[in-house]
Tab-separated table of C-alpha atoms and ligand atoms in Angstrom:
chain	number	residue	atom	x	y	z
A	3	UNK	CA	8.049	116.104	61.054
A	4	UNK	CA	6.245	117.171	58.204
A	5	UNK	CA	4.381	114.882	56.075
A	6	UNK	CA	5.893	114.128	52.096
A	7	UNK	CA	3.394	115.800	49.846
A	8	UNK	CA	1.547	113.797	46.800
A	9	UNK	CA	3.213	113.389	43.841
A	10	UNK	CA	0.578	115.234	41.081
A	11	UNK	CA	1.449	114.339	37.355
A	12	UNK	CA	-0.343	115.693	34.151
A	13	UNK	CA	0.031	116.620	30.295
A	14	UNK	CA	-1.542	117.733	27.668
A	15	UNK	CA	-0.464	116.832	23.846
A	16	UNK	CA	0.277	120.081	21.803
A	17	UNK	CA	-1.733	118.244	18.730
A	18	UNK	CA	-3.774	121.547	17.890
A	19	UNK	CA	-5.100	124.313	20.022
A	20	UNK	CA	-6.907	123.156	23.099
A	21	UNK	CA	-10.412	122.579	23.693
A	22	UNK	CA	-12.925	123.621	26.568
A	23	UNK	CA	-12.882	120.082	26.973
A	24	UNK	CA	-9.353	120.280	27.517
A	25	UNK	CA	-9.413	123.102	29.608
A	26	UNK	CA	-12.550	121.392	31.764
A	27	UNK	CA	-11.428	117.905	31.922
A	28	UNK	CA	-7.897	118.645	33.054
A	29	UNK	CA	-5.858	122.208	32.737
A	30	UNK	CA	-9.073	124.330	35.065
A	31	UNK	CA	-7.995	121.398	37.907
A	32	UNK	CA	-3.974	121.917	37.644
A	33	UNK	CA	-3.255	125.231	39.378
A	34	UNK	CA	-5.450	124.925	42.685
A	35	UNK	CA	-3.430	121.292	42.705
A	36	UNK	CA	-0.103	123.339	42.700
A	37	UNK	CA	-1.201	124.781	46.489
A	38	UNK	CA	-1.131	121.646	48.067
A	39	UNK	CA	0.902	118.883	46.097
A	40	UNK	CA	4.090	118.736	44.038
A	41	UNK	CA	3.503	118.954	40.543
A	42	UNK	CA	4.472	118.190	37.171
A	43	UNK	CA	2.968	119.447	34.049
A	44	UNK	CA	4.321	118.352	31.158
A	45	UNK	CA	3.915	119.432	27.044
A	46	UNK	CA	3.405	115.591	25.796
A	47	UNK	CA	4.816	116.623	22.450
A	48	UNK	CA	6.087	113.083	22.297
A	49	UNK	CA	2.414	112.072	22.173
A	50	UNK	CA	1.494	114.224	19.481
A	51	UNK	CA	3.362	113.237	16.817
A	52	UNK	CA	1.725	109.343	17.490
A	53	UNK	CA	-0.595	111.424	14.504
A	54	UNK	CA	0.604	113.113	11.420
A	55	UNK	CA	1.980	116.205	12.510
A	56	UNK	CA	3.359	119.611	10.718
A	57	UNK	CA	6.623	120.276	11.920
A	58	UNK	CA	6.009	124.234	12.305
A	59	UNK	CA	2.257	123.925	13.792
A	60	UNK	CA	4.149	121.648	16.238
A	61	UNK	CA	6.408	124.138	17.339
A	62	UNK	CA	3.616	126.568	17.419
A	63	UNK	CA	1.080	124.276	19.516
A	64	UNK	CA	3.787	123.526	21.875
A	65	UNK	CA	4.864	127.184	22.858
A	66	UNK	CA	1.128	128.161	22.599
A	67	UNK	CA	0.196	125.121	25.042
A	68	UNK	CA	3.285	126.379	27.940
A	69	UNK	CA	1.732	129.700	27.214
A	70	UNK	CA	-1.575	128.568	28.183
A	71	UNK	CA	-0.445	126.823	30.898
A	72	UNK	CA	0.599	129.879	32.675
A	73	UNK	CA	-2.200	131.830	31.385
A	74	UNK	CA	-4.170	129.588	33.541
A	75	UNK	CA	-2.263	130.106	37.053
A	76	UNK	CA	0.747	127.541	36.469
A	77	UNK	CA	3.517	128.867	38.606
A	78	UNK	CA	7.099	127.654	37.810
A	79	UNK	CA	8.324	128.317	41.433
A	80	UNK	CA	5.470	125.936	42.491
A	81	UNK	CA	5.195	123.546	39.634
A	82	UNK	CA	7.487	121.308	37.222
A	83	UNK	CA	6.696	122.454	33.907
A	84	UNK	CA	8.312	121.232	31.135
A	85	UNK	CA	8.080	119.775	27.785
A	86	UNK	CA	8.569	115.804	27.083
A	87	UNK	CA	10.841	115.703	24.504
A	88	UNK	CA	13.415	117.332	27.042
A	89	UNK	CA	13.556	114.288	28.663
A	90	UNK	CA	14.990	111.406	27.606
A	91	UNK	CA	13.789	109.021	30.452
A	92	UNK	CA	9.953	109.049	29.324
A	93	UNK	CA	11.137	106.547	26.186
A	94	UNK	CA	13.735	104.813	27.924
A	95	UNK	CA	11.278	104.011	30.564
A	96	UNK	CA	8.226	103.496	27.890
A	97	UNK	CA	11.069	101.241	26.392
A	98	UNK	CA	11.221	98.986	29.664
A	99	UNK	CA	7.972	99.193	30.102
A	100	UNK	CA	6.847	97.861	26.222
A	101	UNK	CA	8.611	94.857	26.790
A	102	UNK	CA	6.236	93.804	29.765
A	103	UNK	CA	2.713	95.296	27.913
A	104	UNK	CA	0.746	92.293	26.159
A	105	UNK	CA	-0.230	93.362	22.599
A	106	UNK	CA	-4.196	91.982	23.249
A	107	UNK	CA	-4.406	95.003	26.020
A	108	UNK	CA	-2.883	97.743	24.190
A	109	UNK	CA	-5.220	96.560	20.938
A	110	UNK	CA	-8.382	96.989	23.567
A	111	UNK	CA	-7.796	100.761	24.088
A	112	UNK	CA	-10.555	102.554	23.132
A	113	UNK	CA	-8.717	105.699	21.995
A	114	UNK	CA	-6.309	103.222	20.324
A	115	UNK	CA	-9.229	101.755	18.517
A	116	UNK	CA	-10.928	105.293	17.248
A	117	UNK	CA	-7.899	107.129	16.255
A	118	UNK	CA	-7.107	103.287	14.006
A	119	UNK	CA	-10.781	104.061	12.649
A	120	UNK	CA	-9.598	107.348	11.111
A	121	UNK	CA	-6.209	106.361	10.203
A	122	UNK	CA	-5.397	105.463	6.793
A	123	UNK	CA	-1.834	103.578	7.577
A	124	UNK	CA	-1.784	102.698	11.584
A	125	UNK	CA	1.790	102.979	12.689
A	126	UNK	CA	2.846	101.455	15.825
A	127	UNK	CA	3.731	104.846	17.734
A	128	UNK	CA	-0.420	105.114	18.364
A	129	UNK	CA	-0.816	101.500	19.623
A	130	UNK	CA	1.963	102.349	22.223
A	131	UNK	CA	1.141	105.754	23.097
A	132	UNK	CA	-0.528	104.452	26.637
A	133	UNK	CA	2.647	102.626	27.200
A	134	UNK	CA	4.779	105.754	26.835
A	135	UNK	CA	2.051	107.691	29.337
A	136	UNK	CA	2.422	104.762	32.085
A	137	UNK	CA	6.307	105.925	31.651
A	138	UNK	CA	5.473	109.884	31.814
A	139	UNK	CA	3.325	108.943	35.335
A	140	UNK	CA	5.800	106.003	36.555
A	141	UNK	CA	9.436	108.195	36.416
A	142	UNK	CA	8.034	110.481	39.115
A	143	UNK	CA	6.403	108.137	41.057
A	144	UNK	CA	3.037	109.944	40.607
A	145	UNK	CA	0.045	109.333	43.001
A	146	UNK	CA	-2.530	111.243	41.896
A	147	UNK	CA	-3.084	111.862	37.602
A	148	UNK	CA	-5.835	114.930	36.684
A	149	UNK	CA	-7.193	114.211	33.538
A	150	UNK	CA	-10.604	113.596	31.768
A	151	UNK	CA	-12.756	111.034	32.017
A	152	UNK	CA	-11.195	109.419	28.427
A	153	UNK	CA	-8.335	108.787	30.459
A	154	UNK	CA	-9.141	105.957	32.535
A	155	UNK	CA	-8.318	103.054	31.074
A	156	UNK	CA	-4.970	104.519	30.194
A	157	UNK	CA	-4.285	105.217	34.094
A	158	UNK	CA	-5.959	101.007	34.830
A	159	UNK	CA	-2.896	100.308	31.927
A	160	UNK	CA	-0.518	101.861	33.874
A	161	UNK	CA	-1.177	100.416	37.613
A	162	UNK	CA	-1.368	96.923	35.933
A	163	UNK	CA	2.284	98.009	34.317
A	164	UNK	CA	3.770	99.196	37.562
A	165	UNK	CA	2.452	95.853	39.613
A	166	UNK	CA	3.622	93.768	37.029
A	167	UNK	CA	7.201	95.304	37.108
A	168	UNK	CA	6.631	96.044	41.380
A	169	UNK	CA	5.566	91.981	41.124
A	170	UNK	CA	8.724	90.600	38.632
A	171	UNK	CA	11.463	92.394	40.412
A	172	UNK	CA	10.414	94.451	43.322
A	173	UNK	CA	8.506	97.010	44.798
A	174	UNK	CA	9.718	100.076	42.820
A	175	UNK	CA	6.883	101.850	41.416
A	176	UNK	CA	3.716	103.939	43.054
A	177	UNK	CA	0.602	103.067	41.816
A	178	UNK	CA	-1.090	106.301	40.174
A	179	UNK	CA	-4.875	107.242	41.310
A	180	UNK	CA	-6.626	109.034	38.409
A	181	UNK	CA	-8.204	112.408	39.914
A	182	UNK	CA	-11.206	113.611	37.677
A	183	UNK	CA	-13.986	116.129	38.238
A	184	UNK	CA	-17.725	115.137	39.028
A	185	UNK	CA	-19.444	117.268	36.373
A	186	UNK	CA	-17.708	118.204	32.827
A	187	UNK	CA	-15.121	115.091	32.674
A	188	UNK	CA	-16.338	113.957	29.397
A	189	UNK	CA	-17.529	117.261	27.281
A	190	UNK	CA	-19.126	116.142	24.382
A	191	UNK	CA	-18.755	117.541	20.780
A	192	UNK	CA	-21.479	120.240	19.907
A	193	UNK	CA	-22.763	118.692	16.770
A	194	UNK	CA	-22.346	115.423	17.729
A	195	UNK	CA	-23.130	114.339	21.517
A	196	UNK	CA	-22.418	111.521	21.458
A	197	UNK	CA	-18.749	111.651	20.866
A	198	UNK	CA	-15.956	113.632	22.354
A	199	UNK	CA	-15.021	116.617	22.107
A	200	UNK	CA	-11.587	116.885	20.400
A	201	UNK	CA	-8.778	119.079	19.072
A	202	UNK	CA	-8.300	117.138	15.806
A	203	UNK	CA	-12.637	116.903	14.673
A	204	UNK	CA	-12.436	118.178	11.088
A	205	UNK	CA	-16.267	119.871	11.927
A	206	UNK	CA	-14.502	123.225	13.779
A	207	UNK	CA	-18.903	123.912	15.256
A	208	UNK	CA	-18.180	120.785	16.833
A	209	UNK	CA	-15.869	121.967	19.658
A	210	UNK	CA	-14.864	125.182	21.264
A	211	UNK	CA	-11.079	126.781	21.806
A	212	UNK	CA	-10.174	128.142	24.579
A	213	UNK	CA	-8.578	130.754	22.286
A	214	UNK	CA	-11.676	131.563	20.305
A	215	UNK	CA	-13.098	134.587	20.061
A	216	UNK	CA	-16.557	135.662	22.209
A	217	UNK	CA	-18.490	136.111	18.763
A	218	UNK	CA	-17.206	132.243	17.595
A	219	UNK	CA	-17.850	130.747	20.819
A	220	UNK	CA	-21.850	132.174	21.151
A	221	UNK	CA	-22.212	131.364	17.280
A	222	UNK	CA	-20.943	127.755	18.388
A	223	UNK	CA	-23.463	127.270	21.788
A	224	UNK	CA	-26.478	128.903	19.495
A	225	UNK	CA	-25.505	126.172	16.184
A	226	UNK	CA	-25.350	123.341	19.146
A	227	UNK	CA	-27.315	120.308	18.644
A	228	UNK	CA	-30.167	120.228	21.317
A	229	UNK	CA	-33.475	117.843	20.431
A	230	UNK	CA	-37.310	118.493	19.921
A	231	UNK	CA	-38.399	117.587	23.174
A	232	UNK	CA	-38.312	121.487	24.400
A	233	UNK	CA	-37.887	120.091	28.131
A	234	UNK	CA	-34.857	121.202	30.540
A	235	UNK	CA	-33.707	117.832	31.911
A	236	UNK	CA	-30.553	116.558	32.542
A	237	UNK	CA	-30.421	113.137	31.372
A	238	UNK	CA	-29.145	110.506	28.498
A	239	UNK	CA	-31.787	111.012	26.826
A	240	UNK	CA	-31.262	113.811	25.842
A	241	UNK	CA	-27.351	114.407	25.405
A	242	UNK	CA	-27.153	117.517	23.430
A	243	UNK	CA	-28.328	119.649	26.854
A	244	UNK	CA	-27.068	117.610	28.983
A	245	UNK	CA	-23.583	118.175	27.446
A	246	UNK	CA	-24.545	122.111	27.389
A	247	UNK	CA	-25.590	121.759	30.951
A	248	UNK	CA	-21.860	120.384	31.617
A	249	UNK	CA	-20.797	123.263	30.451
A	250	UNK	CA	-22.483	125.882	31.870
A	251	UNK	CA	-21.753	124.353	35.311
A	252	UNK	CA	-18.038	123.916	35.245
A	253	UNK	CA	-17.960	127.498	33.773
A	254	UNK	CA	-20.542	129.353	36.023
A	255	UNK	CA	-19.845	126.883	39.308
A	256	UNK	CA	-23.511	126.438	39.703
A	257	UNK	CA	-24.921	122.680	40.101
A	258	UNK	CA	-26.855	120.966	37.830
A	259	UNK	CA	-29.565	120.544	39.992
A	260	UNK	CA	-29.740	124.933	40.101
A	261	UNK	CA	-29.405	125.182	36.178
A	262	UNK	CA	-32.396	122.564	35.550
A	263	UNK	CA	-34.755	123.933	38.338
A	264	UNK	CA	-33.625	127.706	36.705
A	265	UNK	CA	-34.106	127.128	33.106
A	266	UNK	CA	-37.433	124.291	33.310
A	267	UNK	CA	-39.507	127.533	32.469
A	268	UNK	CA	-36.782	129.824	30.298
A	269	UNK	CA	-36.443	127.057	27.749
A	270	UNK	CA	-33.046	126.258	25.128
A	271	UNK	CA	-32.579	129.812	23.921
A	272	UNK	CA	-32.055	131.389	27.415
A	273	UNK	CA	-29.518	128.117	28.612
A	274	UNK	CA	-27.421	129.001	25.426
A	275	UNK	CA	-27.508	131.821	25.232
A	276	UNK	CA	-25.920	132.026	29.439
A	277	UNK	CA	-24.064	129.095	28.734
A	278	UNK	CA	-22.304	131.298	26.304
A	279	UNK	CA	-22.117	134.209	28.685
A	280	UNK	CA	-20.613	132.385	30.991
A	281	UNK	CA	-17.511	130.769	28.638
A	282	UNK	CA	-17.047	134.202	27.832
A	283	UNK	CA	-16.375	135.378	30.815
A	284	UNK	CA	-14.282	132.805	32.045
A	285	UNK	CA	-12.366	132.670	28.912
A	286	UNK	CA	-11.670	136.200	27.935
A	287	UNK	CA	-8.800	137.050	31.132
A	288	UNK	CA	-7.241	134.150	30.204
A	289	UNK	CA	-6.340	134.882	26.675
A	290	UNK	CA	-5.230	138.356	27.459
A	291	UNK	CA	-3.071	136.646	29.630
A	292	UNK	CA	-2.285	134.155	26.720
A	293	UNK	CA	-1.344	137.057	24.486
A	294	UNK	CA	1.275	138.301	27.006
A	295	UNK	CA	3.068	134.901	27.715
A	296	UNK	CA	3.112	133.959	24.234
A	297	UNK	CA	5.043	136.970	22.949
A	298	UNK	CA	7.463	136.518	26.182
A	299	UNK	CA	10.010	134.141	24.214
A	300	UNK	CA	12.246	134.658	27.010
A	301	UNK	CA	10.421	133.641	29.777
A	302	UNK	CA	8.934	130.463	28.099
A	303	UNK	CA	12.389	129.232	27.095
A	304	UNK	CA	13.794	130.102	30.798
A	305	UNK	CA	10.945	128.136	31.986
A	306	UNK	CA	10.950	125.328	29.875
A	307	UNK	CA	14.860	125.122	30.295
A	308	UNK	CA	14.473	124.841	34.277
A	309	UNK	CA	11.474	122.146	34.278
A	310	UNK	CA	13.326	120.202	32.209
A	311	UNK	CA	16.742	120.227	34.439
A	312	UNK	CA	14.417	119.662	37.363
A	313	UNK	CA	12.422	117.035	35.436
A	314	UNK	CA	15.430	114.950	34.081
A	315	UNK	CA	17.232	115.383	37.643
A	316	UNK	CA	14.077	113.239	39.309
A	317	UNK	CA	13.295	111.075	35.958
A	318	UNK	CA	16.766	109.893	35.767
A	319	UNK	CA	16.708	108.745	39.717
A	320	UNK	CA	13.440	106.117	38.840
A	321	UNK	CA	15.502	105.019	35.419
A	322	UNK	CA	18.751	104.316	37.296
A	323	UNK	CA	16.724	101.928	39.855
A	324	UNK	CA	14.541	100.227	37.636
A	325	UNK	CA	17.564	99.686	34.835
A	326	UNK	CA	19.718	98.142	38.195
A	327	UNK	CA	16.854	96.072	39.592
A	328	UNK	CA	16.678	94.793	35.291
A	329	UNK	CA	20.307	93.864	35.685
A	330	UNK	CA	21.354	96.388	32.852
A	331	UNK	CA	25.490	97.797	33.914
A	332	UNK	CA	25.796	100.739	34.995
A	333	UNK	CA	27.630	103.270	32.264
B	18	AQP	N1	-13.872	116.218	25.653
B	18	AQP	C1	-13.161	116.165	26.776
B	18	AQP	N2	-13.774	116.279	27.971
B	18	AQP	C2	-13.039	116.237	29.130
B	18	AQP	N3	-11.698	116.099	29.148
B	18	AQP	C3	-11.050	115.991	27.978
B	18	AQP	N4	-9.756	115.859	27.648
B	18	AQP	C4	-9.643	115.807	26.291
B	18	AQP	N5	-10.839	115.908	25.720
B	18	AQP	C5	-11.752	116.037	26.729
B	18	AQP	C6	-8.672	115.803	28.611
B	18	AQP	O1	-7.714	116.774	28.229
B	18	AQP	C7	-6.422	116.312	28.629
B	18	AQP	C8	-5.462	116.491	27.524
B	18	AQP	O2	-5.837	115.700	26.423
B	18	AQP	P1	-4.760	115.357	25.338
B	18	AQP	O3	-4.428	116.534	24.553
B	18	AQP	O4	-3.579	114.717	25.957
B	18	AQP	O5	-5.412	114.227	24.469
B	18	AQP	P2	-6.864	113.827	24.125
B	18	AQP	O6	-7.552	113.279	25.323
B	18	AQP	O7	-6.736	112.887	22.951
B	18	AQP	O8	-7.538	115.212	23.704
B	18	AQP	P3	-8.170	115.633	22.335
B	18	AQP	O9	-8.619	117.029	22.453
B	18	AQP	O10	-9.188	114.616	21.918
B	18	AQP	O11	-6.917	115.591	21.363
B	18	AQP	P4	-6.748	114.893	19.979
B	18	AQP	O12	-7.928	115.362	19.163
B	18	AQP	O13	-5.441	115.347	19.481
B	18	AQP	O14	-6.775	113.420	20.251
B	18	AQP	C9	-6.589	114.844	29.076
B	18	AQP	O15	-6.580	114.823	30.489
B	18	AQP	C10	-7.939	114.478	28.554
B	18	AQP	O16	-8.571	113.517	29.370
């Protein structure tokens, strides 16, 4: 008999065009996953518009992030992928789910508390967004969750959410393991290192695209915030190379230990300057591959048409047990 393979569940929100912290901290882990686990990628466009969002970037973002998502070695034949708004489940579930989430836990999430910061009006769509991601992970029964470091205590939410609902009525849900990478699962803004990288910083030096161009992206490593110290070390101390030592690994697949040892004598000019090298080269076959997939309207729409049937089909068989074991009537 064969064994049932894991259950792999990810998204990314199409809130602006994706970072290397993005692409480091979750979407460079999702195809090798595809090989040996069932998985579902998902366009959490749902999650997006938790901030302000233009209704025509939207569109754009979203097609651009599906197109990315291929660009990158998503397969349809061996992966779900699909957008979230195609499936009605996520908020029916995030609905169950809300009414058994205690207000003091949601109001301790970090990323709750910094997007607040630079809010003007704070609606409640951002206090409940990790509510609405234990539902995207729950409906498929996920065991294993790829994403960045930032992450984590969004994934803790959700296993307390599932025990609590596995505890009041019965077992029903699995509880998700959060899968992230040893180096690069926190990448740290360039003029700032000591606070993520992200999509939405107004300060465009601070983070790279994955889309940007190979002049931008060695402009960005040479403007990046380093110290005086002039010494090659990889430490807290100094958190401007460390975060450019990140980088360079979990672009060039060298360890740390290599990069330190190899640049104690070549100094901060030479680690940029490869760091950048090495982006590059990483980064330039994917966006030709971009290019192609993003003018295929076609294909995108025939793929996110079949990931969402095949997304709703297994969504809707968690709802219908957890609305039964509730004791909501069946329509
Ligand atoms: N700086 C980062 N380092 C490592 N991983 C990161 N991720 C995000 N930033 C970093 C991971 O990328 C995946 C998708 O993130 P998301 O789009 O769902 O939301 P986010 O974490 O809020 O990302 P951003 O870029 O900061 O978006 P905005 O600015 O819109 O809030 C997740 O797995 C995340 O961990």
């Amino acid at each position: 008999m064969t064994e049932k393979k894991k259950i792999v569940y990810s998204g990314i929100q199409p809130s602006g065009s994706l970072t290397i912290g993005n692409y480091i901290g979750a979407l460079s882990n999702f195809a090798e996953l595809q090989e040996n686990y069932d998985c579902l990628y998902c366009v959490v466009d749902q999650h997006a518009i938790t901030v302000e969002q233009e209704p025509a970037k939207l569109r754009k973002n979203t097609l651009d992030v599906l197109a990315l998502y291929l660009a990158c070695g998503l397969d349809p034949d061996k992966a779900i992928i699909y957008i979230q708004s195609h499936v009605p489940q996520h908020v029916q579930l995030g609905w169950v789910l809300n009414t058994i989430t205690s207000l003091g836990q949601l109001n301790r999430m970090t990323q709750y508390k910094d997007k607040a910061k630079k809010s003007k009006e704070i609606y409640a769509g951002l206090l409940n967004y990790p509510v609405l991601m234990a539902a995207d992970i729950l409906l498929y029964q996920a065991d294993l969750v790829p994403v960045g470091e930032d992450q984590r205590q969004h994934i803790e939410l959700t296993r307390d959410l599932a025990e609590r609902f596995n505890h009041r009525y019965s077992p029903t849900f699995v509880l998700p393991e959060m899968l992230s990478s040893k180096v690069g699962a926190r990448i740290m803004s360039l003029q700032d290192p000591t606070s993520k990288m992200s999509k939405s910083d107004p300060d465009e030096n601070g983070y790279i695209l994955v889309l940007d161009e190979p002049d931008a992206i060695r402009r960005k490593i040479k403007r990046a915030v380093t110290d005086s110290l002039g010494q090659v070390t990889y430490s807290e101390d100094q958190p401007g190379l460390k975060n450019l030592i990140d980088i360079y690994a979990s672009f060039s697949k060298k360890s740390v230990e290599d990069i330190v040892r190899d640049y104690e004598s070549l100094g901060y000019g030479a680690l940029k300057e490869d760091t950048a090298q090495a982006v590059v080269e990483v980064l330039e076959p994917i966006q030709g591959r971009f290019k192609e997939f993003r003018q295929d309207k076609a294909l995108l729409e025939k793929i996110y048409k079949e990931g969402g049937e095949k997304a709703r089909y297994l969504a809707n068989k968690t709802l219908r047990k957890v609305h039964k074991k509730i004791g909501f009537i069946e329509g």
